[in-house]
Every structure is written in C-alpha cells, then in structure tokens.
mmCIF file of C-alpha atoms and ligand atoms in Angstrom:
data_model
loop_
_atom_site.group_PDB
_atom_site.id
_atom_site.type_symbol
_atom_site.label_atom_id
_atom_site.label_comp_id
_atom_site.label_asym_id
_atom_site.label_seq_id
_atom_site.Cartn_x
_atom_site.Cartn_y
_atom_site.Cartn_z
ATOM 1 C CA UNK A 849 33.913 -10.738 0.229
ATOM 2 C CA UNK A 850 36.648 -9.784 -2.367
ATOM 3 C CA UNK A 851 36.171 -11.130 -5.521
ATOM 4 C CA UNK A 852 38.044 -14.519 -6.124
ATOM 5 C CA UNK A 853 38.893 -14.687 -2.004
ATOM 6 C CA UNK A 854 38.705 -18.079 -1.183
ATOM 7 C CA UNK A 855 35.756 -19.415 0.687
ATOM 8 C CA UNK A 856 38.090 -20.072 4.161
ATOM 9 C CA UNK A 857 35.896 -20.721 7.376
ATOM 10 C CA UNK A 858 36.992 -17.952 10.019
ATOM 11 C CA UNK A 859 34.238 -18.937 12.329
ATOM 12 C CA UNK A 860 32.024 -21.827 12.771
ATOM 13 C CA UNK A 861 28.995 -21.904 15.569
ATOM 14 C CA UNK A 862 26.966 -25.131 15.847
ATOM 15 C CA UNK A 863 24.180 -25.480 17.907
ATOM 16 C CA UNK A 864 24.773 -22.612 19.915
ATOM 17 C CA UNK A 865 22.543 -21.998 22.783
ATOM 18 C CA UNK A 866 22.642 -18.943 25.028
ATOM 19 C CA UNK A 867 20.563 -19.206 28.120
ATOM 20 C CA UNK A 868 20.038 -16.226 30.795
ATOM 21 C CA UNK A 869 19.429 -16.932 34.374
ATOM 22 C CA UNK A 870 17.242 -14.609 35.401
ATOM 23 C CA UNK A 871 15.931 -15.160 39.294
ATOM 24 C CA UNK A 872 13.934 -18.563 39.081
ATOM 25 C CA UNK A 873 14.051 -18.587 35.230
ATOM 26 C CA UNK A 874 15.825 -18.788 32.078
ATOM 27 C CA UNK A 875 15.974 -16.213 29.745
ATOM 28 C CA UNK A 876 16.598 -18.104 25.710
ATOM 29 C CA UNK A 877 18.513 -15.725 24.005
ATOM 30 C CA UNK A 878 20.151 -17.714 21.527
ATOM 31 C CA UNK A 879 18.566 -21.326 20.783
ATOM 32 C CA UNK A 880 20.314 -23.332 18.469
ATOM 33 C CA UNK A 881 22.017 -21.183 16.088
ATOM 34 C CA UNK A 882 24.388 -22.393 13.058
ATOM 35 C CA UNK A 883 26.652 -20.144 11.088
ATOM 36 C CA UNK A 884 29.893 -20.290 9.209
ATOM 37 C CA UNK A 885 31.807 -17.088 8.980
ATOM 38 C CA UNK A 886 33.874 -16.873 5.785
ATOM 39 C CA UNK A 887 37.429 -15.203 6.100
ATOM 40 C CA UNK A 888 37.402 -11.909 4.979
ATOM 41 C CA UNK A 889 33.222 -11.706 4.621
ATOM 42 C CA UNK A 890 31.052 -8.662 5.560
ATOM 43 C CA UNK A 891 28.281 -10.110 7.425
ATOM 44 C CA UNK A 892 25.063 -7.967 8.787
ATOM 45 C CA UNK A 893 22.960 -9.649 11.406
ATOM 46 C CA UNK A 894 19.445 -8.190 11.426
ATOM 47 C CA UNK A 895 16.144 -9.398 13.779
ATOM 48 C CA UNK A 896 14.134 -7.211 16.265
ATOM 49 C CA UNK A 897 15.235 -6.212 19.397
ATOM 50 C CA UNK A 898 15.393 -9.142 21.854
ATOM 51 C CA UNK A 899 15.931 -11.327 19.135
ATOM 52 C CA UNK A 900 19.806 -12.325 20.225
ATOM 53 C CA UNK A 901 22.071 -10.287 17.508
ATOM 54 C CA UNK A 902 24.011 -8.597 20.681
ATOM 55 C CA UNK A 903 24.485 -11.795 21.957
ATOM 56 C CA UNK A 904 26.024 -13.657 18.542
ATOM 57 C CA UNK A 905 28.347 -10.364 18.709
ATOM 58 C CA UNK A 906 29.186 -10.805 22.279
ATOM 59 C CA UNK A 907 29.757 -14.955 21.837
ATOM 60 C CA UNK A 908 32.066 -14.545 18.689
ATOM 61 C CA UNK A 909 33.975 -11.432 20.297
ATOM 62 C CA UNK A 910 34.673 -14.032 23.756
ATOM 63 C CA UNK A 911 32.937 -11.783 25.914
ATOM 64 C CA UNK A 912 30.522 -14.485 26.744
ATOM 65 C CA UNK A 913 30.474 -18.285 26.370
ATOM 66 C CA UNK A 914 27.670 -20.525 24.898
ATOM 67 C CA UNK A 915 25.281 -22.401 27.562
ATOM 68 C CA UNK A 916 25.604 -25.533 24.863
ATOM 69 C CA UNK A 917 26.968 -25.558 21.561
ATOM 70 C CA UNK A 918 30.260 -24.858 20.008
ATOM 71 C CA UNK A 919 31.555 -21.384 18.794
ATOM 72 C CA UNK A 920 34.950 -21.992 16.926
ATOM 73 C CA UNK A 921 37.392 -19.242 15.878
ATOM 74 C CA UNK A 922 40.009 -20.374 13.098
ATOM 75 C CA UNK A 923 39.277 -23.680 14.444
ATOM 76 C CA UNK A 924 39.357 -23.194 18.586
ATOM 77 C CA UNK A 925 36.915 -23.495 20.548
ATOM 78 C CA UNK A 926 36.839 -20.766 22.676
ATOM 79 C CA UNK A 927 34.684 -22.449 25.674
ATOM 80 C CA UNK A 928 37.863 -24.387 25.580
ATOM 81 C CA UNK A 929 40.530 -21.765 26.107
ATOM 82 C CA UNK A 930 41.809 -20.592 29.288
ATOM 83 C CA UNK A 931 40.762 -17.111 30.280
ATOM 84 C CA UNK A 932 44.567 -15.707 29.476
ATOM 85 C CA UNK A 933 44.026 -17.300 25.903
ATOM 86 C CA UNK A 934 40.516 -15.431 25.507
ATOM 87 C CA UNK A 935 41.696 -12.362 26.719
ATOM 88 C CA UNK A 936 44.463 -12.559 24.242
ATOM 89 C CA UNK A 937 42.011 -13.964 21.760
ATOM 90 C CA UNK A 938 39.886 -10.662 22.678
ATOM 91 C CA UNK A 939 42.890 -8.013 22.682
ATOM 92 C CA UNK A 940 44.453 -9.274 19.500
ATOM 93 C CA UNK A 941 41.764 -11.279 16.822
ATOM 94 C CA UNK A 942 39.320 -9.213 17.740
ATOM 95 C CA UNK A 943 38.170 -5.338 17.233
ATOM 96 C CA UNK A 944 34.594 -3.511 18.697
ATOM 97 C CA UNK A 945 32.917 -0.523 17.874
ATOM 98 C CA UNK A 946 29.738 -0.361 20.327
ATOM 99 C CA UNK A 947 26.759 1.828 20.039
ATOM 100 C CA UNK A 948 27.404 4.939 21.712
ATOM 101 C CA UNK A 949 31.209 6.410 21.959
ATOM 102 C CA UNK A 950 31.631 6.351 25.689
ATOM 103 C CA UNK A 951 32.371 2.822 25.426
ATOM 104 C CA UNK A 952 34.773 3.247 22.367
ATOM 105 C CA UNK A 953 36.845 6.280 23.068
ATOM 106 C CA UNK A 954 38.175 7.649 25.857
ATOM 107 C CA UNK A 955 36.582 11.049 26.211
ATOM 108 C CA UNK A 956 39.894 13.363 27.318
ATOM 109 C CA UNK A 957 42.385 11.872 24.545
ATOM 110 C CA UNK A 958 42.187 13.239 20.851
ATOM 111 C CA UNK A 959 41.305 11.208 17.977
ATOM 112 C CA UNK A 960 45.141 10.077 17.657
ATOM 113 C CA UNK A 961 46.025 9.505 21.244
ATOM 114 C CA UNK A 962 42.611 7.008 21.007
ATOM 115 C CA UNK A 963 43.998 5.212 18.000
ATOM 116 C CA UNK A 964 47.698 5.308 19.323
ATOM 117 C CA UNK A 965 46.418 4.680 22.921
ATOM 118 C CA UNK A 966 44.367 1.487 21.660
ATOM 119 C CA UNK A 967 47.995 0.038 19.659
ATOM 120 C CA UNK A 968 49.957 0.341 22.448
ATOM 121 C CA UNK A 969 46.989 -1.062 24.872
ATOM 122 C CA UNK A 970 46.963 -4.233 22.504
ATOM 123 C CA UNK A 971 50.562 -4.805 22.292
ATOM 124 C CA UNK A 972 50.767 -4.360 18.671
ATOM 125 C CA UNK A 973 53.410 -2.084 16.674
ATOM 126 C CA UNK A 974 50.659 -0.749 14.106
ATOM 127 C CA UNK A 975 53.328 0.387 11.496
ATOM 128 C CA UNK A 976 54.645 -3.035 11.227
ATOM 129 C CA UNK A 977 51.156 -4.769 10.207
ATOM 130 C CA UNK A 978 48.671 -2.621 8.496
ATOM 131 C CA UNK A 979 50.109 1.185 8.262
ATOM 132 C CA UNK A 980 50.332 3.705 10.673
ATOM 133 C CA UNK A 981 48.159 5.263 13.105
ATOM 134 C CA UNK A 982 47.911 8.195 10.722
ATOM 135 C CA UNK A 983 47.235 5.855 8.011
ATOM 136 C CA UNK A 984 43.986 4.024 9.911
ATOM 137 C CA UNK A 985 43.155 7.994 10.189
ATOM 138 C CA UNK A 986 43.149 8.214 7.200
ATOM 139 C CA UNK A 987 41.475 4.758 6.204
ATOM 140 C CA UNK A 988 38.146 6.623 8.347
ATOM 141 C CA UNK A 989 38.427 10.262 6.970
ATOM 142 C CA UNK A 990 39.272 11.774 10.277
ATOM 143 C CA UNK A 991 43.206 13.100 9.274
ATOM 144 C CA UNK A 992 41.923 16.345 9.785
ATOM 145 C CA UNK A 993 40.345 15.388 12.988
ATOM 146 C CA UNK A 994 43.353 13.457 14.200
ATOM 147 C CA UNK A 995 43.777 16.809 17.568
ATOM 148 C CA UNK A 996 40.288 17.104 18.500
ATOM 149 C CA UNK A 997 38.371 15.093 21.303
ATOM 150 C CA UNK A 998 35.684 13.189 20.952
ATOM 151 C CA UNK A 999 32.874 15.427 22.278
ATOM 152 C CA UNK A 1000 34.414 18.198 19.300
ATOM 153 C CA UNK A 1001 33.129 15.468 16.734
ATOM 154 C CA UNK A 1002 29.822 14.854 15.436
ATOM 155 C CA UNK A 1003 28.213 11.585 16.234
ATOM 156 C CA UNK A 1004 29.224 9.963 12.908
ATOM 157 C CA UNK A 1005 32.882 11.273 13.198
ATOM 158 C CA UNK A 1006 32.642 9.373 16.738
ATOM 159 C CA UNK A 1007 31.724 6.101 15.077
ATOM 160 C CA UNK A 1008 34.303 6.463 12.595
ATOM 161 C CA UNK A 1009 36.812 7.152 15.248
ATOM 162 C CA UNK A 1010 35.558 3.895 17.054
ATOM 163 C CA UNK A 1011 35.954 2.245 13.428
ATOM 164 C CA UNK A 1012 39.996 3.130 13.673
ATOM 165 C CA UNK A 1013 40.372 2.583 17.587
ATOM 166 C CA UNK A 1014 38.894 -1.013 16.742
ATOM 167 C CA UNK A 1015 41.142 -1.438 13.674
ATOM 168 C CA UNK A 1016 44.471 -0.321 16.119
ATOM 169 C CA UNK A 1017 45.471 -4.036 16.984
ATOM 170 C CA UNK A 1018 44.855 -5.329 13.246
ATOM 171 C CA UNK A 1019 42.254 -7.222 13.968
ATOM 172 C CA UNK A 1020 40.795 -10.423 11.499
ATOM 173 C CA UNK A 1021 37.441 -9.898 13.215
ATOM 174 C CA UNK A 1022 35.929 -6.516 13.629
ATOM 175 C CA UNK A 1023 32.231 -6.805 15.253
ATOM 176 C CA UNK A 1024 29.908 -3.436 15.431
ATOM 177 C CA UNK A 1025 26.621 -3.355 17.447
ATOM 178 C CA UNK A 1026 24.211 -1.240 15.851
ATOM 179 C CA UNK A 1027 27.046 1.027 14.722
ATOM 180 C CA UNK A 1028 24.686 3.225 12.395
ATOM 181 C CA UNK A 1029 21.997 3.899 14.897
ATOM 182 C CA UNK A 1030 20.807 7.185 15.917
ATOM 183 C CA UNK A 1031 23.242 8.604 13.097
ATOM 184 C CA UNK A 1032 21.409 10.684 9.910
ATOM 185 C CA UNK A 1033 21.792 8.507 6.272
ATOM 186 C CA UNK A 1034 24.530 10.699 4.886
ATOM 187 C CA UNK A 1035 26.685 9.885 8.205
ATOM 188 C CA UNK A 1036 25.347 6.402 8.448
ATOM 189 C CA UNK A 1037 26.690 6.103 4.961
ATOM 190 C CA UNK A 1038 30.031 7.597 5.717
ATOM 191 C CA UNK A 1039 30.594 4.855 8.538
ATOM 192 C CA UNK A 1040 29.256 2.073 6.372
ATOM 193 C CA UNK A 1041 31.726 3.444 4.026
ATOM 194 C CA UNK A 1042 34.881 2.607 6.463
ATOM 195 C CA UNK A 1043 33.540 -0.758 7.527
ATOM 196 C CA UNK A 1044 33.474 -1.846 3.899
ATOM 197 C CA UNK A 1045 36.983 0.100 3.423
ATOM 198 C CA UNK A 1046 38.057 -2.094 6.409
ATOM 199 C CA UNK A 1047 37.105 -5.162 4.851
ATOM 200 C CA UNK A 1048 38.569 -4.403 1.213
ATOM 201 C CA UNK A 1049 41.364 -2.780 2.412
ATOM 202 C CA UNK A 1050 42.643 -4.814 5.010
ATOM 203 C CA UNK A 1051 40.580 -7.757 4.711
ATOM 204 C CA UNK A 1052 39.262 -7.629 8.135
ATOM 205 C CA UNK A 1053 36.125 -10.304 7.914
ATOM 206 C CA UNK A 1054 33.144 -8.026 9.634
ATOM 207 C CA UNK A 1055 29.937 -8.803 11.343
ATOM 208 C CA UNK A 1056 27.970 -5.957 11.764
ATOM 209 C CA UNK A 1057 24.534 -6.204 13.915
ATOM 210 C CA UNK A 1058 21.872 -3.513 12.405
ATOM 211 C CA UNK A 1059 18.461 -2.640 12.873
ATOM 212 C CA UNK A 1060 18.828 -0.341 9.367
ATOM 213 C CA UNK A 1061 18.074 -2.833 6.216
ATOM 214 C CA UNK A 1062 19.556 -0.046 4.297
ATOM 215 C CA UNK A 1063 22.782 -0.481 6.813
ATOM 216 C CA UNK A 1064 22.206 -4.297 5.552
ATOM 217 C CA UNK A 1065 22.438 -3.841 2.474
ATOM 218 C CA UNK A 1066 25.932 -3.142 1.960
ATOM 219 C CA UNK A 1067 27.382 -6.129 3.391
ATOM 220 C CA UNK A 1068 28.076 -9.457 1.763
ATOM 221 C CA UNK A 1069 25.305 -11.471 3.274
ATOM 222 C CA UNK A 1070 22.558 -10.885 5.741
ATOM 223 C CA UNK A 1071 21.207 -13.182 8.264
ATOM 224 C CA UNK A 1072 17.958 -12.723 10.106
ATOM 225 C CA UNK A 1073 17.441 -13.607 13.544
ATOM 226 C CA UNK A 1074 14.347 -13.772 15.664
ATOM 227 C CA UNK A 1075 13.644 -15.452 19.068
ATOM 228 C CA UNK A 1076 17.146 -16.261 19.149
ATOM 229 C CA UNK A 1077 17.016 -18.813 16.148
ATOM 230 C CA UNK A 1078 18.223 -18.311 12.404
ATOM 231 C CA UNK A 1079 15.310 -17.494 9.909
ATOM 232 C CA UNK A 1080 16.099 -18.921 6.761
ATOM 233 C CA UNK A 1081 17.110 -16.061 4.015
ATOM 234 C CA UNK A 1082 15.130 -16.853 0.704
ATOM 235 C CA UNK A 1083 17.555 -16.868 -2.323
ATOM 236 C CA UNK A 1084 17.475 -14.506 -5.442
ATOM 237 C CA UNK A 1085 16.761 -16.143 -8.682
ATOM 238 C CA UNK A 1086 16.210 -15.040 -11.720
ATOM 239 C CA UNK A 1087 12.747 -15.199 -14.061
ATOM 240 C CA UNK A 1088 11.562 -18.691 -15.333
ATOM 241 C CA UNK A 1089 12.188 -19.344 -18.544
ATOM 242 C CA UNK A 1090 9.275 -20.174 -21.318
ATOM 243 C CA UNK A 1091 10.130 -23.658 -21.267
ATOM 244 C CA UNK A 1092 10.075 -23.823 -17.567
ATOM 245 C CA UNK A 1093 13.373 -23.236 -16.793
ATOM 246 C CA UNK A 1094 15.325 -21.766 -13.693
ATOM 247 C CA UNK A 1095 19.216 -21.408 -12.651
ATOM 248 C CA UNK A 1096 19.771 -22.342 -9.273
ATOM 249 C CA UNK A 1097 22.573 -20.340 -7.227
ATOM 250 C CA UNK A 1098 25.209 -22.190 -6.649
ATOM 251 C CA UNK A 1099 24.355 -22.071 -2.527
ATOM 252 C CA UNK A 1100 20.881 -23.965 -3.281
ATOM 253 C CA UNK A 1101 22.638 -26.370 -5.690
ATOM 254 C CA UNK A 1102 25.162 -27.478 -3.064
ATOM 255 C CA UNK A 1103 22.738 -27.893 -0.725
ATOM 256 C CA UNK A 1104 20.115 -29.966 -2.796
ATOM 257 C CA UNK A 1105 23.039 -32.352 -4.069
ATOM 258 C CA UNK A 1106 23.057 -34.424 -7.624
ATOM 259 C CA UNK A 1107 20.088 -36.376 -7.182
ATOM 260 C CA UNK A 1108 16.853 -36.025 -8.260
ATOM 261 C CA UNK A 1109 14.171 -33.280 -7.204
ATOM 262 C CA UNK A 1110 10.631 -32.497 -6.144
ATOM 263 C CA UNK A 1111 8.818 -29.341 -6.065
ATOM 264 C CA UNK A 1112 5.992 -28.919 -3.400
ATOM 265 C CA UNK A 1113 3.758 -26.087 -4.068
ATOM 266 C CA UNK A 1114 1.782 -24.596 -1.427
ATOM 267 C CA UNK A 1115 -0.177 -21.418 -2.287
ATOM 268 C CA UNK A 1116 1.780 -19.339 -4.136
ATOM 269 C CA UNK A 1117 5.115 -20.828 -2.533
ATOM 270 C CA UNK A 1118 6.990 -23.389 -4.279
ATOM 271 C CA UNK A 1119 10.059 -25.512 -2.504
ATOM 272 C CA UNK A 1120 12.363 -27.598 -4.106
ATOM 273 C CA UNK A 1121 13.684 -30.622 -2.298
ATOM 274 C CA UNK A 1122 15.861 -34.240 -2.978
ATOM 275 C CA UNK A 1123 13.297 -36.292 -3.521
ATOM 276 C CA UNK A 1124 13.793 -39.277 -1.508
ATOM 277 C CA UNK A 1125 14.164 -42.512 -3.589
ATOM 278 C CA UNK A 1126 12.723 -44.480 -0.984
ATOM 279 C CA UNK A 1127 9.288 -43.246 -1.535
ATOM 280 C CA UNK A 1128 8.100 -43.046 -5.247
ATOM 281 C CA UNK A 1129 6.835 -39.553 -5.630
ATOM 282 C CA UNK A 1130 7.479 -38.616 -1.904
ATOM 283 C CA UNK A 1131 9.897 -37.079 0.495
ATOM 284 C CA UNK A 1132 10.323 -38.841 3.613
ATOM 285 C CA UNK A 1133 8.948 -36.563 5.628
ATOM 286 C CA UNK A 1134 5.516 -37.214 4.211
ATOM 287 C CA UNK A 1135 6.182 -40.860 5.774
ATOM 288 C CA UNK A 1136 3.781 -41.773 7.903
ATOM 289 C CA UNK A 1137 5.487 -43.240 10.973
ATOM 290 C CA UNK A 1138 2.375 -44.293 13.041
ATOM 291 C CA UNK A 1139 0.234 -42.787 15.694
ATOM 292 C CA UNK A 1140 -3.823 -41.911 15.574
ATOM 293 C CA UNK A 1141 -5.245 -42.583 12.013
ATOM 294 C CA UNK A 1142 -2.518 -43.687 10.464
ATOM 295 C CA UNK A 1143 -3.981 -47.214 10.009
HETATM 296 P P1 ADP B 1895 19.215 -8.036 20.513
HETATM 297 O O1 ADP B 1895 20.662 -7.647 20.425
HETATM 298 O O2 ADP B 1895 18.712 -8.703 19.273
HETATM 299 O O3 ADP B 1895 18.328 -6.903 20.934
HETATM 300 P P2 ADP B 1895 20.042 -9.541 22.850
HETATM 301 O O4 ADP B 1895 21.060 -10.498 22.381
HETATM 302 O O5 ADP B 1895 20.523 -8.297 23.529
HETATM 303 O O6 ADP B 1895 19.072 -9.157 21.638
HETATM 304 O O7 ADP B 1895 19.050 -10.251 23.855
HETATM 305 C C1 ADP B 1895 18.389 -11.470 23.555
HETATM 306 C C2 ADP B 1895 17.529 -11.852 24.741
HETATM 307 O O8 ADP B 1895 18.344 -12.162 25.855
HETATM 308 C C3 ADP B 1895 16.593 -10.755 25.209
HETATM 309 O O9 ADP B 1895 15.404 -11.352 25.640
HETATM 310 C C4 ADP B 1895 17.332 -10.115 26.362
HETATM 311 O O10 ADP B 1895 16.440 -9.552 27.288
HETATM 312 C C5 ADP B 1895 18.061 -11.312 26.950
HETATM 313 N N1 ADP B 1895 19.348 -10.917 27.568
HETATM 314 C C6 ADP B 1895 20.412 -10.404 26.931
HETATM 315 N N2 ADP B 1895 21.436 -10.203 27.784
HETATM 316 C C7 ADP B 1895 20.993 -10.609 29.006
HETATM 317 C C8 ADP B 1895 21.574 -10.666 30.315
HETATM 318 N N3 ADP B 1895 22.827 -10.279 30.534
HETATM 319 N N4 ADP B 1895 20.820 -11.169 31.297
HETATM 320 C C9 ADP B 1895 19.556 -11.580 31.091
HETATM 321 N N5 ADP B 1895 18.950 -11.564 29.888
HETATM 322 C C10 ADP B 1895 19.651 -11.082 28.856
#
C-alpha cells in the first residue's frame, strides 16, 4: 500500500464457503475464509494447488458466488446483486489477467487494438480516467510493441500485455491467477514490475494468486491458504531485548487489546494471549467445561 494511504476496506469476505457439486458429492474448496481487502493494497495469495486461491480470485472478481458466507465489494454484497449489476460490477470494478494469453488477448489484434479493443468493450473513455491507451502501453513497457500480435511477443511481453488489457476499463480491483508462472525470473520480474506500477501508479488495489514466494514477496501482504481455509501468517518482530523486552506490531497489538497478557510456551513456540480475568493465571480455554475426568 502507498505510504500514508488510509487503511479503507475495499473488500470484506466473512465466512465464505465454496462448495463443488461433484456427482453424489461435494467438493470444499473454500471453507470458512475471512479477509479484509484494504483499498489500494497489493495482496499475494499463496497455498498448494487445490488449496482454493483460484477460487478467492474467481469469488471477489463475481465470476462465482459463495455457497454460504458473505463476499462484500465497497460494501455490496455481490450474492445480492442482480446479474446486470455483477456483470457491470465485472466489466467496470474489476480487471483479469489469467494464466496463459489465449484467455487475455485476442490472438489476431495487435497489442493496441487489445488495449483499445478492451476500452471500448468496457464502455469506458480511457483518456478521460487514467491516460491513454498509449499511456497504459507505456505503464507495461510494450510502446514499442504497441503493432505486433500476440504470438510476435515473448511469453512475458504477453502477460504484460494482459497487465494493460486488464487495466483498459480503470479498474479498482485488478486480480491475476498465477500471472508469473511458466515465465523465466528476469520476465517474471518485469511483470511483477507492472503490477506494482499498477498499484502505485494508479492505485489499483491487487490480489495476485502465486505459486512463486519470490512472486510473493513483492506485494504488501501475503496470505496462505490450504484446504480451502486461511493459515495464520506469523508476524515479524524484532530481537528481545536484555531485559526481556519485545515491540509488538501494531497488527498483534490491536488484536490482543489493552488488557493484560499471558504467554504459553510450548516447545520452542511461545503465544501471547489476553489473559482472561475470570480465571487467575488462565485463559478460558483451559476451562474445564465437563465431560470424562473432569471430576
Ligand atoms: P487452487 O487455485 O489453489 O489450485 P482451486 O480454487 O482451483 O485451487 O480449487 C480448490 C478445490 O476446488 C480443488 O479441490 C478443486 O479440484 C475444486 N474445484 C475448483 N473448481 C471446481 C469446479 N468448477 N468444480 C468442481 N471442483 C472444483
């Protein structure tokens, strides 16, 4: 995110559940996933394959709905919208760039014509929001590329193309699927380059799925997924102090609140938790709430 941007909520998923039918059975892609999306933030979504990243992209983007749960986009729900309002939602908020260029570009059109093509196709008179068609070109290094076709690119040049195609209706959310795979590093680089450009530049908010930690690493924040639930992202804090000592971020602080604290240690694994002042010296969920032995 931009430094000093303000922390604004773009998008907000709670308890999101994605559910396949599948013949006789259900197929759990997503179960129970909560995420706020900051306004102008460069998120990567890692997790193996299978683990439900394409299908956070394709829940956010309005391709698909939720089976329970609540995905909300600048504060609609999009479960709630009529299809005309998500296909709007889809043509105007939102910008892809898929794996692979046969879904991004259309193969016979130059590099302009796709970028022009995808404008008009949106309804949107680039030059009056975010610069020219020439000036997205630019924005993804291709200028120079702006005549040929797709297949006269190489496979990162294609990408980058997709980049500006996706950026053609001025998108506020601009979601890529694996859009560094099968690239080498100094052309994975190169696209990363333009996302982040995107997000400075124009302060398009990104979410970018990515098997590639390096890919990762250049975003704002990463979250892990894996069987289709958030894995919780340990925090980076600084050394202890002689005396004992340790800064919190300011994330862990929110979340732990003013009162007071307790440490469990467990191996070599400490957590840090409101103590709860019902219990002296325990948390409540060390309660014991009945059941076999607990007399
Ligand atoms: P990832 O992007 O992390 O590889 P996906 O979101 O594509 O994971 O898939 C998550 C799970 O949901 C997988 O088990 C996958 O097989 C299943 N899945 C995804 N899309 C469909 C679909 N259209 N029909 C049935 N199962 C699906």
């Amino acid at each position: 995110m931009r430094a000093g941007a303000e922390a604004v909520t773009l998008a907000r998923l709670r308890h999101v559940y994605k559910v396949y039918r599948v013949a006789d059975t259900g197929v759990v892609a997503l179960a129970g996933v909560d995420l706020d999306l900051a306004r102008g933030e460069f998120l990567a979504v890692v997790g193996p394959s299978g683990s439900g990243k394409s299908t956070l992209l394709n829940l956010l983007g309005g391709l698909d709905r939720p089976t329970a749960g609540v995905v909300e986009v600048d504060g609609r729900d999009l479960a709630r919208l009529a299809p005309r309002e998500l296909a709007a939602y889809r043509r105007e908020r939102v910008g892809f760039v898929w794996q692979g260029t046969a879904r991004n570009l259309v193969p016979y059109l130059t590099v302009r014509d796709n970028v022009a093509l995808a404008a008009v196709a949106r309804g949107v008179v680039v030059a009056a929001r975010r610069g020219s068609v020439d000036e997205l070109l630019d924005l993804v290094g291709l200028r120079d590329r702006a005549r040929h076709r797709p297949a006269q690119l190489s496979g990162g040049e294609q990408q980058r193309a997709a980049v500006a195609v996706a950026l053609a209706n001025a998108p506020d959310l601009l979601l890529a699927d694996e859009p560094t795979a099968e690239l080498d590093s100094a052309s994975a680089a190169r696209v990363l380059d333009v996302l982040r450009a995107a997000n400075r530049d124009l302060g398009t908010t990104v979410v970018m799925v990515t098997h590639d930690l390096t890919a990762a690493a250049r975003a704002d924040r990463t979250i892990r997924l894996r069987d289709g639930r958030l894995v919780a992202e340990p925090l980076p804090l600084g050394a202890v102090s002689p005396d004992g000592r340790i800064r919190l971020p300011d994330q862990a602080l929110a979340a732990i609140g003013d009162g007071e604290l307790e440490a469990e240690v467990r191996g070599n694994e400490v957590r840090i938790r409101p103590r709860d002042p019902g219990i002296p010296g325990g948390h409540a969920r060390h309660r014991w709430t009945g059941g076999a032995g607990g007399r």
